[in-house]
Amino acid sequence: MADRYLHLTGTAPGRFLTRRLGLPQPAPLRRWTLETPHLDGPLLHLTAGASAVTGVAEALRTSGLTVTERADRPAAIVLDATGVATAAGLGDVHAALHPVVRSLAPGGRIVVLGTVPSPDDHHQAAAQQALEGFVRSLGKEIGRGSTVQLVRIPVARIPGGASAHAAGSTLRFLLSPRSAYVSGQVIELTSAAPDSGSGSDPVADPAAPLTGRTALVTGAARGIGAAVASVLARDGARVIALDVPGAREELERTADRLGATALPLDITAPDAADRIAAAAPDGLGVLVHNAGITRDRRLANMPADRWASVIEVNLDSVLRTTDELLKAGTIPRGGRIVATASIAGIAGNTGQTNYAASKAGIIGLVRSLGPRAAADHGVTVNAVAPGFIETKMTAAVPLFIREAGRRMNSLSQGGLPVDVAEAVAWFAQPDSTAVNGQVLRVCGQSLLGA
Ligand code: NAD
């Protein structure tokens, strides 16, 4: 279902009328294309006070943008606020960004680099936590399709030992058109274990970083799953597209289009993990749990079978197959597991006690398993939490609820399946080892669950 309002505000009379009425002004978002893989302009690198980490300039260079300390119209601004450790130090954040924020090009990016709030130093913790409120507020007021995020670099075990080196893949994603529908997010990087597969080594072929890896995507016949399969194939992965046998025709069409292998299989089948392992005899470098269903009813009207089917597909099958595939060694060191939560799992939603429970469960799974999977298997575990994404599922939502879902976010529009897919691909990057146990909302900074 096309977003007609977005088209209307893209015309001169429509813009005039909607401005006069004080209505939202969504800016058309620029997504990644082969012809326009980068933002259009330089990257302004600023520092608030003294930096507490090394390697920021090197990490910024991986964005492919020209890094400068002075620019009239930057496409991106990165503020290194890692050294801000007192309330007074927050003045440096204001002093750095206040003079330049207006000069950011439309569709621009602001990334603030911070560190993890310290459990031992409440002044540092207050100052670093302050950055979160700052970033979320700036994301709400910046407009014109621009986005704002906070990336926390892990604290140093030895003074002066913290490095932004492992932030390369994250900055590459956030400072590019790939993150068009991600805003107001806080990403906390971990100190990546040195022996976890390809670690944070430079990617051999930046145009096809997943070359040589097999990726399996569940629920890949259509919607977000088909977009994930497509983006992972674009990035060089051999893709196995899984969906229920009932969707075989659509699945085969999608798989053919992508040069992927179709695997018709109900993910809740007792032997699902064995059949997945059999379909990937050389192991699975990337496992994406995307299949999901809704069976909405208010709790008072919800029969046990509607409750159980949602928990079974959205959560229990994810827990079971993940456990079995990790145990069997099907996911090698350097492997990536990405699950799909939802902002409903953060904010809750009327009529969705079952769905929100299943999606909140995914968040619990990722946060708990991430660190252990990294330690025991060299595998990362992360989740995307989509907001309002334009799919068949959301096209079926009644008009007024659909319009509210589209507009109630900082970008005043719904996202596209490719926006979720790009986030999954960032988690899947070989040099995303430091990205673990994270839940990234792809929701245009939705007011729900904010
Ligand atoms: P969709 O209904 O278009 O696609 C889901 C796919 O999963 C379908 O092809 C379906 O056949 C498959 N599937 C369902 N049960 C399965 C099973 N037991 N085994 C194998 N495959 C199965 O939905 P979508 O909008 O593309 O959503 C994809 C994921 O994103 C879901 O987990 C959904 O909960 C989540 N999500 C979507 C939105 C949104 O706005 N569209 C928002 C938040 C979260």
Short mmCIF file of C-alpha atoms and ligand atoms in Angstrom, two decimals:
data_model
loop_
_atom_site.label_atom_id
_atom_site.label_comp_id
_atom_site.label_asym_id
_atom_site.label_seq_id
_atom_site.Cartn_x
_atom_site.Cartn_y
_atom_site.Cartn_z
CA MET A 1 0.00 0.00 0.00
CA ALA A 2 1.70 3.20 -1.21
CA ASP A 3 2.23 6.02 1.27
CA ARG A 4 0.16 8.67 -0.56
CA TYR A 5 0.85 11.31 2.07
CA LEU A 6 4.60 11.01 1.43
CA HIS A 7 3.91 11.63 -2.27
CA LEU A 8 1.65 14.57 -1.47
CA THR A 9 4.29 16.31 0.68
CA GLY A 10 6.76 15.73 -2.14
CA THR A 11 4.79 18.13 -4.41
CA ALA A 12 4.94 21.95 -4.05
CA PRO A 13 1.19 22.47 -3.46
CA GLY A 14 1.05 19.48 -1.10
CA ARG A 15 3.99 20.80 0.88
CA PHE A 16 2.42 24.27 1.09
CA LEU A 17 -0.92 22.90 2.26
CA THR A 18 0.42 20.43 4.81
CA ARG A 19 2.82 23.05 6.25
CA ARG A 20 -0.05 25.52 6.64
CA LEU A 21 -2.01 22.85 8.50
CA GLY A 22 0.97 22.04 10.74
CA LEU A 23 1.07 18.42 9.53
CA PRO A 24 4.19 16.17 9.52
CA GLN A 25 6.74 16.77 6.76
CA PRO A 26 8.36 13.43 5.91
CA ALA A 27 11.53 13.81 3.84
CA PRO A 28 12.11 11.16 1.16
CA LEU A 29 14.85 8.88 2.49
CA ARG A 30 17.80 7.93 0.31
CA ARG A 31 18.60 4.22 0.46
CA TRP A 32 21.73 2.42 -0.70
CA THR A 33 22.10 1.79 -4.42
CA LEU A 34 25.08 0.51 -6.39
CA GLU A 35 25.37 3.94 -8.04
CA THR A 36 25.04 5.92 -4.77
CA PRO A 37 26.62 3.79 -2.05
CA HIS A 38 27.78 6.76 0.08
CA LEU A 39 26.30 9.89 1.60
CA ASP A 40 26.76 12.90 -0.59
CA GLY A 41 29.36 15.09 1.14
CA PRO A 42 32.19 15.14 3.67
CA LEU A 43 32.28 13.83 7.23
CA LEU A 44 33.00 16.43 9.90
CA HIS A 45 35.02 14.93 12.77
CA LEU A 46 34.70 16.87 16.04
CA THR A 47 35.85 16.17 19.59
CA ALA A 48 34.29 17.29 22.87
CA GLY A 49 37.21 17.91 25.20
CA ALA A 50 39.95 15.29 24.99
CA SER A 51 39.19 11.91 23.41
CA ALA A 52 39.51 8.84 25.66
CA VAL A 53 40.06 6.40 22.79
CA THR A 54 42.48 5.90 19.96
CA GLY A 55 41.77 4.90 16.38
CA VAL A 56 38.70 7.07 15.75
CA ALA A 57 40.12 8.68 12.59
CA GLU A 58 41.04 5.23 11.18
CA ALA A 59 37.57 3.85 11.95
CA LEU A 60 35.93 6.88 10.30
CA ARG A 61 37.93 6.38 7.13
CA THR A 62 36.22 3.00 6.60
CA SER A 63 33.00 4.96 5.91
CA GLY A 64 34.36 5.89 2.47
CA LEU A 65 33.63 9.58 3.18
CA THR A 66 36.19 12.38 3.13
CA VAL A 67 36.98 13.07 6.79
CA THR A 68 37.60 16.71 7.63
CA GLU A 69 37.68 19.00 10.67
CA ARG A 70 35.94 21.85 8.85
CA ALA A 71 33.08 21.66 6.32
CA ASP A 72 30.38 24.09 5.19
CA ARG A 73 27.81 21.42 4.40
CA PRO A 74 28.77 18.08 5.94
CA ALA A 75 26.79 14.97 5.06
CA ALA A 76 27.75 13.52 8.44
CA ILE A 77 29.08 14.75 11.76
CA VAL A 78 30.84 12.47 14.24
CA LEU A 79 31.36 13.92 17.70
CA ASP A 80 33.88 12.06 19.83
CA ALA A 81 32.52 12.55 23.37
CA THR A 82 34.35 9.57 24.88
CA GLY A 83 36.32 11.87 27.18
CA VAL A 84 33.26 13.60 28.65
CA ALA A 85 33.29 12.51 32.30
CA THR A 86 31.69 15.38 34.22
CA ALA A 87 28.54 17.50 34.04
CA ALA A 88 30.70 20.51 33.13
CA GLY A 89 32.22 18.48 30.29
CA LEU A 90 28.77 18.29 28.65
CA GLY A 91 29.32 21.96 27.78
CA ASP A 92 31.88 20.76 25.25
CA VAL A 93 29.16 18.71 23.51
CA HIS A 94 27.02 21.82 23.14
CA ALA A 95 30.01 23.92 22.08
CA ALA A 96 30.98 21.42 19.36
CA LEU A 97 27.55 20.76 17.82
CA HIS A 98 25.61 23.99 18.36
CA PRO A 99 27.49 25.96 15.66
CA VAL A 100 27.35 23.21 13.01
CA VAL A 101 24.08 21.34 13.48
CA ARG A 102 22.20 23.63 11.07
CA SER A 103 24.79 23.10 8.34
CA LEU A 104 24.16 19.31 8.15
CA ALA A 105 22.96 18.36 4.66
CA PRO A 106 19.41 16.91 4.37
CA GLY A 107 19.40 13.17 4.96
CA GLY A 108 22.57 13.64 7.02
CA ARG A 109 23.95 11.62 9.90
CA ILE A 110 25.11 12.58 13.37
CA VAL A 111 26.93 9.94 15.39
CA VAL A 112 28.07 10.68 18.94
CA LEU A 113 30.81 8.40 20.26
CA GLY A 114 30.66 7.74 23.98
CA THR A 115 31.85 5.11 26.42
CA VAL A 116 29.97 2.76 28.72
CA PRO A 117 28.67 4.52 31.88
CA SER A 118 30.94 3.41 34.71
CA PRO A 119 29.59 1.46 37.70
CA ASP A 120 32.46 2.90 39.80
CA ASP A 121 32.35 6.60 38.89
CA HIS A 122 28.93 8.22 39.14
CA HIS A 123 30.12 11.51 37.63
CA GLN A 124 31.39 9.76 34.51
CA ALA A 125 28.21 7.59 34.45
CA ALA A 126 25.99 10.67 34.69
CA ALA A 127 27.86 12.47 31.91
CA GLN A 128 27.87 9.44 29.59
CA GLN A 129 24.21 8.62 30.29
CA ALA A 130 23.41 12.28 29.55
CA LEU A 131 24.56 11.64 25.98
CA GLU A 132 21.68 9.19 25.53
CA GLY A 133 19.04 11.81 26.37
CA PHE A 134 20.89 14.29 24.18
CA VAL A 135 21.00 11.98 21.16
CA ARG A 136 17.37 10.90 21.47
CA SER A 137 16.23 14.53 21.69
CA LEU A 138 18.36 15.71 18.79
CA GLY A 139 16.96 12.79 16.72
CA LYS A 140 13.45 14.11 17.37
CA GLU A 141 14.19 17.71 16.44
CA ILE A 142 16.69 17.45 13.58
CA GLY A 143 14.20 16.72 10.75
CA ARG A 144 14.82 16.62 6.96
CA GLY A 145 15.44 12.87 6.99
CA SER A 146 18.56 13.13 9.15
CA THR A 147 19.36 10.66 11.91
CA VAL A 148 21.26 10.75 15.21
CA GLN A 149 22.83 7.84 17.15
CA LEU A 150 25.10 7.12 20.10
CA VAL A 151 27.83 4.46 19.80
CA ARG A 152 29.50 3.40 23.04
CA ILE A 153 33.07 2.21 22.75
CA PRO A 154 34.07 -0.27 25.48
CA VAL A 155 36.04 1.17 28.39
CA ALA A 156 39.76 0.56 28.51
CA ARG A 157 41.16 -2.12 30.79
CA ILE A 158 44.39 -0.20 30.76
CA PRO A 159 44.45 3.62 30.72
CA GLY A 160 44.69 4.90 27.16
CA GLY A 161 44.10 1.37 25.87
CA ALA A 162 40.58 1.78 24.47
CA SER A 163 40.37 1.76 20.72
CA ALA A 164 37.63 2.60 18.25
CA HIS A 165 39.10 0.02 15.85
CA ALA A 166 36.25 -2.46 16.40
CA ALA A 167 33.69 0.27 15.61
CA GLY A 168 34.54 0.20 11.88
CA SER A 169 31.59 -1.86 10.64
CA THR A 170 29.16 0.05 12.87
CA LEU A 171 30.34 3.45 11.65
CA ARG A 172 30.30 2.22 8.05
CA PHE A 173 26.62 1.27 8.50
CA LEU A 174 25.50 4.33 10.43
CA LEU A 175 27.35 6.78 8.17
CA SER A 176 25.77 5.42 4.99
CA PRO A 177 22.39 5.35 3.20
CA ARG A 178 21.98 1.78 4.55
CA SER A 179 20.83 3.12 7.94
CA ALA A 180 18.18 5.47 6.47
CA TYR A 181 15.39 4.34 8.84
CA VAL A 182 17.49 3.96 12.02
CA SER A 183 17.50 6.90 14.42
CA GLY A 184 17.76 7.66 18.14
CA GLN A 185 19.62 4.41 18.81
CA VAL A 186 22.26 3.54 21.38
CA ILE A 187 24.71 0.84 20.31
CA GLU A 188 27.05 -0.57 22.93
CA LEU A 189 30.09 -2.31 21.46
CA THR A 190 31.83 -5.08 23.37
CA SER A 191 35.54 -5.79 23.64
CA ALA A 192 35.66 -8.44 20.93
CA ALA A 193 37.51 -11.63 21.81
CA PRO A 194 40.67 -11.80 19.72
CA ASP A 195 40.09 -15.41 18.67
CA SER A 196 36.52 -15.10 17.44
CA GLY A 197 36.81 -16.06 13.82
CA SER A 198 37.70 -13.27 11.43
CA GLY A 199 37.33 -10.82 14.34
CA SER A 200 37.67 -7.21 13.38
CA ASP A 201 40.09 -7.90 10.54
CA PRO A 202 39.57 -5.83 7.43
CA VAL A 203 37.00 -7.36 5.09
CA ALA A 204 38.68 -9.03 2.09
CA ASP A 205 36.19 -7.79 -0.53
CA PRO A 206 34.26 -4.72 0.71
CA ALA A 207 31.77 -5.04 -2.17
CA ALA A 208 30.92 -8.64 -1.20
CA PRO A 209 31.90 -9.00 2.47
CA LEU A 210 29.94 -12.24 2.97
CA THR A 211 31.65 -14.12 0.15
CA GLY A 212 32.26 -17.73 1.15
CA ARG A 213 29.58 -17.70 3.85
CA THR A 214 26.28 -19.54 3.79
CA ALA A 215 23.32 -17.63 5.21
CA LEU A 216 19.95 -19.15 6.10
CA VAL A 217 16.91 -16.87 6.41
CA THR A 218 13.62 -18.15 7.85
CA GLY A 219 10.33 -16.75 6.56
CA ALA A 220 12.13 -15.72 3.36
CA ALA A 221 9.33 -16.19 0.80
CA ARG A 222 8.14 -12.60 1.10
CA GLY A 223 8.21 -9.37 3.10
CA ILE A 224 11.16 -8.58 5.34
CA GLY A 225 12.63 -12.10 5.02
CA ALA A 226 12.80 -11.86 1.21
CA ALA A 227 14.54 -8.48 1.55
CA VAL A 228 17.04 -9.92 4.05
CA ALA A 229 17.79 -12.81 1.68
CA SER A 230 18.27 -10.34 -1.16
CA VAL A 231 20.66 -8.05 0.78
CA LEU A 232 22.72 -10.97 2.10
CA ALA A 233 22.98 -12.34 -1.47
CA ARG A 234 24.01 -8.86 -2.65
CA ASP A 235 26.76 -8.95 0.00
CA GLY A 236 28.10 -12.19 -1.44
CA ALA A 237 26.51 -14.88 0.78
CA ARG A 238 25.21 -18.20 -0.53
CA VAL A 239 21.61 -17.97 0.67
CA ILE A 240 19.23 -20.69 1.80
CA ALA A 241 15.68 -19.33 1.87
CA LEU A 242 13.37 -21.20 4.24
CA ASP A 243 9.60 -20.90 4.48
CA VAL A 244 6.57 -23.09 5.20
CA PRO A 245 5.75 -25.75 2.59
CA GLY A 246 2.42 -23.95 2.01
CA ALA A 247 4.39 -20.96 0.63
CA ARG A 248 6.51 -23.14 -1.67
CA GLU A 249 5.63 -21.37 -4.93
CA GLU A 250 6.36 -17.88 -3.59
CA LEU A 251 9.50 -19.22 -1.89
CA GLU A 252 10.80 -20.77 -5.10
CA ARG A 253 10.12 -17.57 -7.03
CA THR A 254 12.07 -15.54 -4.44
CA ALA A 255 14.91 -18.07 -4.32
CA ASP A 256 15.18 -18.20 -8.13
CA ARG A 257 15.32 -14.42 -8.34
CA LEU A 258 18.24 -14.35 -5.88
CA GLY A 259 20.10 -17.45 -7.01
CA ALA A 260 19.30 -18.89 -3.56
CA THR A 261 18.34 -22.42 -2.49
CA ALA A 262 14.72 -22.88 -1.40
CA LEU A 263 14.13 -24.93 1.74
CA PRO A 264 10.39 -25.55 2.27
CA LEU A 265 10.20 -26.35 5.98
CA ASP A 266 8.02 -25.41 8.92
CA ILE A 267 10.43 -23.99 11.47
CA THR A 268 8.36 -25.53 14.29
CA ALA A 269 8.91 -29.09 12.97
CA PRO A 270 10.65 -31.25 15.59
CA ASP A 271 13.49 -32.07 13.16
CA ALA A 272 13.86 -28.48 11.84
CA ALA A 273 17.43 -28.04 13.15
CA ASP A 274 18.56 -31.37 11.65
CA ARG A 275 17.08 -30.45 8.27
CA ILE A 276 18.71 -27.03 8.35
CA ALA A 277 22.08 -28.60 9.22
CA ALA A 278 21.62 -31.10 6.37
CA ALA A 279 20.90 -28.23 3.94
CA ALA A 280 24.15 -26.51 4.97
CA PRO A 281 26.79 -29.29 5.06
CA ASP A 282 29.63 -26.73 5.13
CA GLY A 283 28.12 -24.88 8.11
CA LEU A 284 26.06 -21.74 8.48
CA GLY A 285 28.00 -18.48 8.73
CA VAL A 286 24.79 -16.48 9.19
CA LEU A 287 21.48 -17.62 10.67
CA VAL A 288 18.58 -15.17 10.49
CA HIS A 289 15.44 -15.98 12.47
CA ASN A 290 12.87 -13.85 10.68
CA ALA A 291 9.75 -16.06 10.40
CA GLY A 292 6.96 -14.66 12.51
CA ILE A 293 3.20 -14.65 12.86
CA THR A 294 0.53 -12.59 14.61
CA ARG A 295 -2.72 -13.98 16.07
CA ASP A 296 -4.14 -10.84 17.67
CA ARG A 297 -6.90 -10.84 20.32
CA ARG A 298 -7.22 -9.14 23.67
CA LEU A 299 -6.16 -11.52 26.43
CA ALA A 300 -9.74 -11.97 27.68
CA ASN A 301 -10.75 -13.27 24.22
CA MET A 302 -7.61 -15.20 23.38
CA PRO A 303 -7.93 -18.98 23.12
CA ALA A 304 -4.92 -21.07 24.19
CA ASP A 305 -4.15 -22.14 20.61
CA ARG A 306 -3.67 -18.55 19.39
CA TRP A 307 -1.37 -17.89 22.33
CA ALA A 308 0.60 -21.09 21.81
CA SER A 309 1.09 -20.78 18.04
CA VAL A 310 2.64 -17.31 18.32
CA ILE A 311 4.98 -18.33 21.15
CA GLU A 312 5.89 -21.48 19.23
CA VAL A 313 6.77 -19.80 15.89
CA ASN A 314 8.19 -16.50 17.14
CA LEU A 315 10.11 -17.64 20.20
CA ASP A 316 10.24 -21.33 21.04
CA SER A 317 11.39 -22.46 17.58
CA VAL A 318 14.08 -19.76 17.67
CA LEU A 319 15.34 -20.97 21.07
CA ARG A 320 15.25 -24.62 20.02
CA THR A 321 16.92 -24.34 16.61
CA THR A 322 19.54 -21.93 17.96
CA ASP A 323 20.45 -24.32 20.79
CA GLU A 324 20.58 -27.37 18.53
CA LEU A 325 22.58 -25.71 15.74
CA LEU A 326 25.11 -24.26 18.20
CA LYS A 327 25.44 -27.59 19.97
CA ALA A 328 25.93 -29.46 16.70
CA GLY A 329 28.68 -27.03 15.66
CA THR A 330 26.75 -26.07 12.51
CA ILE A 331 27.54 -22.40 13.17
CA PRO A 332 31.32 -22.00 13.00
CA ARG A 333 33.49 -19.48 14.87
CA GLY A 334 32.90 -16.01 13.46
CA GLY A 335 29.27 -17.03 12.87
CA ARG A 336 26.35 -14.62 13.26
CA ILE A 337 22.87 -15.25 14.63
CA VAL A 338 20.29 -12.51 14.08
CA ALA A 339 16.76 -12.76 15.49
CA THR A 340 13.72 -10.58 14.90
CA ALA A 341 12.05 -8.76 17.76
CA SER A 342 9.61 -5.87 17.35
CA ILE A 343 8.92 -2.52 18.98
CA ALA A 344 5.74 -4.26 20.23
CA GLY A 345 8.10 -6.34 22.39
CA ILE A 346 9.39 -3.10 23.93
CA ALA A 347 6.28 -0.92 24.12
CA GLY A 348 3.52 -3.54 24.24
CA ASN A 349 0.44 -3.29 22.03
CA THR A 350 -3.29 -3.74 22.52
CA GLY A 351 -4.43 -7.17 21.31
CA GLN A 352 -0.86 -8.46 21.14
CA THR A 353 -0.08 -9.94 24.55
CA ASN A 354 1.07 -13.13 22.81
CA TYR A 355 3.07 -11.40 20.06
CA ALA A 356 4.67 -8.83 22.39
CA ALA A 357 5.57 -11.59 24.87
CA SER A 358 7.24 -13.58 22.08
CA LYS A 359 9.17 -10.55 20.80
CA ALA A 360 10.24 -9.42 24.28
CA GLY A 361 11.38 -13.02 24.76
CA ILE A 362 13.68 -12.59 21.75
CA ILE A 363 15.27 -9.59 23.45
CA GLY A 364 15.87 -11.66 26.57
CA LEU A 365 17.39 -14.45 24.48
CA VAL A 366 19.79 -12.14 22.66
CA ARG A 367 21.01 -10.32 25.77
CA SER A 368 21.60 -13.52 27.69
CA LEU A 369 23.02 -15.73 24.96
CA GLY A 370 25.15 -13.09 23.18
CA PRO A 371 28.04 -12.98 25.65
CA ARG A 372 28.02 -16.76 26.24
CA ALA A 373 27.81 -17.64 22.55
CA ALA A 374 30.78 -15.36 21.92
CA ALA A 375 32.80 -16.93 24.74
CA ASP A 376 31.88 -20.57 23.99
CA HIS A 377 31.45 -20.58 20.21
CA GLY A 378 32.90 -17.31 18.83
CA VAL A 379 29.41 -16.47 17.55
CA THR A 380 27.50 -13.18 17.99
CA VAL A 381 23.76 -12.99 18.71
CA ASN A 382 21.81 -9.81 17.98
CA ALA A 383 18.28 -8.75 17.09
CA VAL A 384 16.51 -6.22 14.94
CA ALA A 385 13.34 -4.69 16.35
CA PRO A 386 11.36 -3.33 13.40
CA GLY A 387 8.81 -0.56 13.85
CA PHE A 388 6.20 0.16 11.18
CA ILE A 389 7.52 -1.49 8.01
CA GLU A 390 5.58 -1.36 4.73
CA THR A 391 4.69 -5.02 4.10
CA LYS A 392 1.59 -7.10 3.36
CA MET A 393 1.22 -7.47 7.13
CA THR A 394 0.98 -3.71 7.74
CA ALA A 395 -1.05 -3.05 4.54
CA ALA A 396 -3.83 -5.07 6.18
CA VAL A 397 -3.93 -2.75 9.21
CA PRO A 398 -7.02 -0.43 9.30
CA LEU A 399 -6.39 3.00 7.70
CA PHE A 400 -6.26 5.20 10.81
CA ILE A 401 -4.03 2.85 12.78
CA ARG A 402 -1.82 2.49 9.70
CA GLU A 403 -1.52 6.27 9.32
CA ALA A 404 -0.68 6.63 13.02
CA GLY A 405 1.98 3.91 12.73
CA ARG A 406 3.52 5.66 9.74
CA ARG A 407 3.62 9.16 11.20
CA MET A 408 4.40 8.55 14.89
CA ASN A 409 8.16 8.51 14.47
CA SER A 410 10.90 11.07 13.95
CA LEU A 411 11.02 10.45 10.19
CA SER A 412 7.19 10.64 9.83
CA GLN A 413 6.98 7.61 7.53
CA GLY A 414 7.05 3.84 7.52
CA GLY A 415 10.24 1.92 6.83
CA LEU A 416 10.82 -0.49 3.95
CA PRO A 417 11.78 -4.18 4.29
CA VAL A 418 15.22 -3.29 2.94
CA ASP A 419 15.83 -1.03 5.98
CA VAL A 420 15.53 -4.05 8.28
CA ALA A 421 17.60 -6.12 5.86
CA GLU A 422 20.46 -3.60 5.91
CA ALA A 423 20.55 -3.75 9.71
CA VAL A 424 20.69 -7.56 9.58
CA ALA A 425 23.54 -7.32 7.06
CA TRP A 426 25.46 -5.00 9.41
CA PHE A 427 25.16 -7.59 12.22
CA ALA A 428 26.30 -10.24 9.73
CA GLN A 429 29.48 -8.44 8.64
CA PRO A 430 32.68 -10.41 9.32
CA ASP A 431 34.12 -7.37 11.15
CA SER A 432 31.04 -6.88 13.38
CA THR A 433 32.54 -9.07 16.12
CA ALA A 434 32.24 -6.26 18.68
CA VAL A 435 28.51 -5.97 17.97
CA ASN A 436 26.96 -8.54 20.28
CA GLY A 437 23.85 -8.86 22.46
CA GLN A 438 22.40 -5.76 20.83
CA VAL A 439 18.80 -4.99 19.87
CA LEU A 440 18.65 -2.43 17.09
CA ARG A 441 15.31 -0.74 16.55
CA VAL A 442 14.66 -0.07 12.88
CA CYS A 443 11.71 2.19 13.47
CA GLY A 444 12.57 5.77 12.47
CA GLN A 445 12.70 6.48 16.23
CA SER A 446 9.10 5.48 16.81
CA LEU A 447 7.35 7.13 19.73
CA LEU A 448 6.12 3.67 20.76
CA GLY A 449 8.48 2.22 23.34
CA ALA A 450 10.70 5.28 23.09
P1 NAD B 1 5.20 -11.66 6.61
O1 NAD B 1 3.97 -12.24 7.19
O2 NAD B 1 5.09 -10.88 5.33
O3 NAD B 1 6.31 -12.77 6.41
C1 NAD B 1 6.58 -13.76 7.39
C2 NAD B 1 7.04 -15.02 6.69
O4 NAD B 1 7.29 -16.01 7.69
C3 NAD B 1 5.98 -15.59 5.74
O5 NAD B 1 6.53 -15.86 4.48
C4 NAD B 1 5.52 -16.86 6.45
O6 NAD B 1 5.10 -17.90 5.58
C5 NAD B 1 6.80 -17.24 7.23
N1 NAD B 1 6.48 -18.15 8.34
C6 NAD B 1 5.48 -18.06 9.24
N2 NAD B 1 5.47 -19.13 10.04
C7 NAD B 1 6.50 -19.93 9.66
C8 NAD B 1 6.99 -21.18 10.10
N3 NAD B 1 6.42 -21.84 11.11
N4 NAD B 1 8.07 -21.72 9.48
C9 NAD B 1 8.66 -21.08 8.45
N5 NAD B 1 8.22 -19.88 7.97
C10 NAD B 1 7.15 -19.31 8.57
O7 NAD B 1 5.81 -10.75 7.78
P2 NAD B 1 6.90 -9.58 7.72
O8 NAD B 1 6.17 -8.29 7.90
O9 NAD B 1 7.82 -9.73 6.60
O10 NAD B 1 7.66 -9.86 9.12
C11 NAD B 1 8.88 -10.57 9.22
C12 NAD B 1 9.33 -10.54 10.68
O11 NAD B 1 9.42 -9.19 11.13
C13 NAD B 1 8.36 -11.24 11.63
O12 NAD B 1 9.10 -11.90 12.65
C14 NAD B 1 7.58 -10.09 12.20
O13 NAD B 1 7.04 -10.40 13.48
C15 NAD B 1 8.64 -9.02 12.30
N6 NAD B 1 8.14 -7.64 12.33
C16 NAD B 1 7.48 -7.08 11.27
C17 NAD B 1 7.04 -5.77 11.36
C18 NAD B 1 6.34 -5.06 10.21
O14 NAD B 1 6.00 -3.88 10.35
N7 NAD B 1 6.12 -5.69 9.07
C19 NAD B 1 7.24 -5.04 12.53
C20 NAD B 1 7.89 -5.65 13.59
C21 NAD B 1 8.35 -6.95 13.48
#
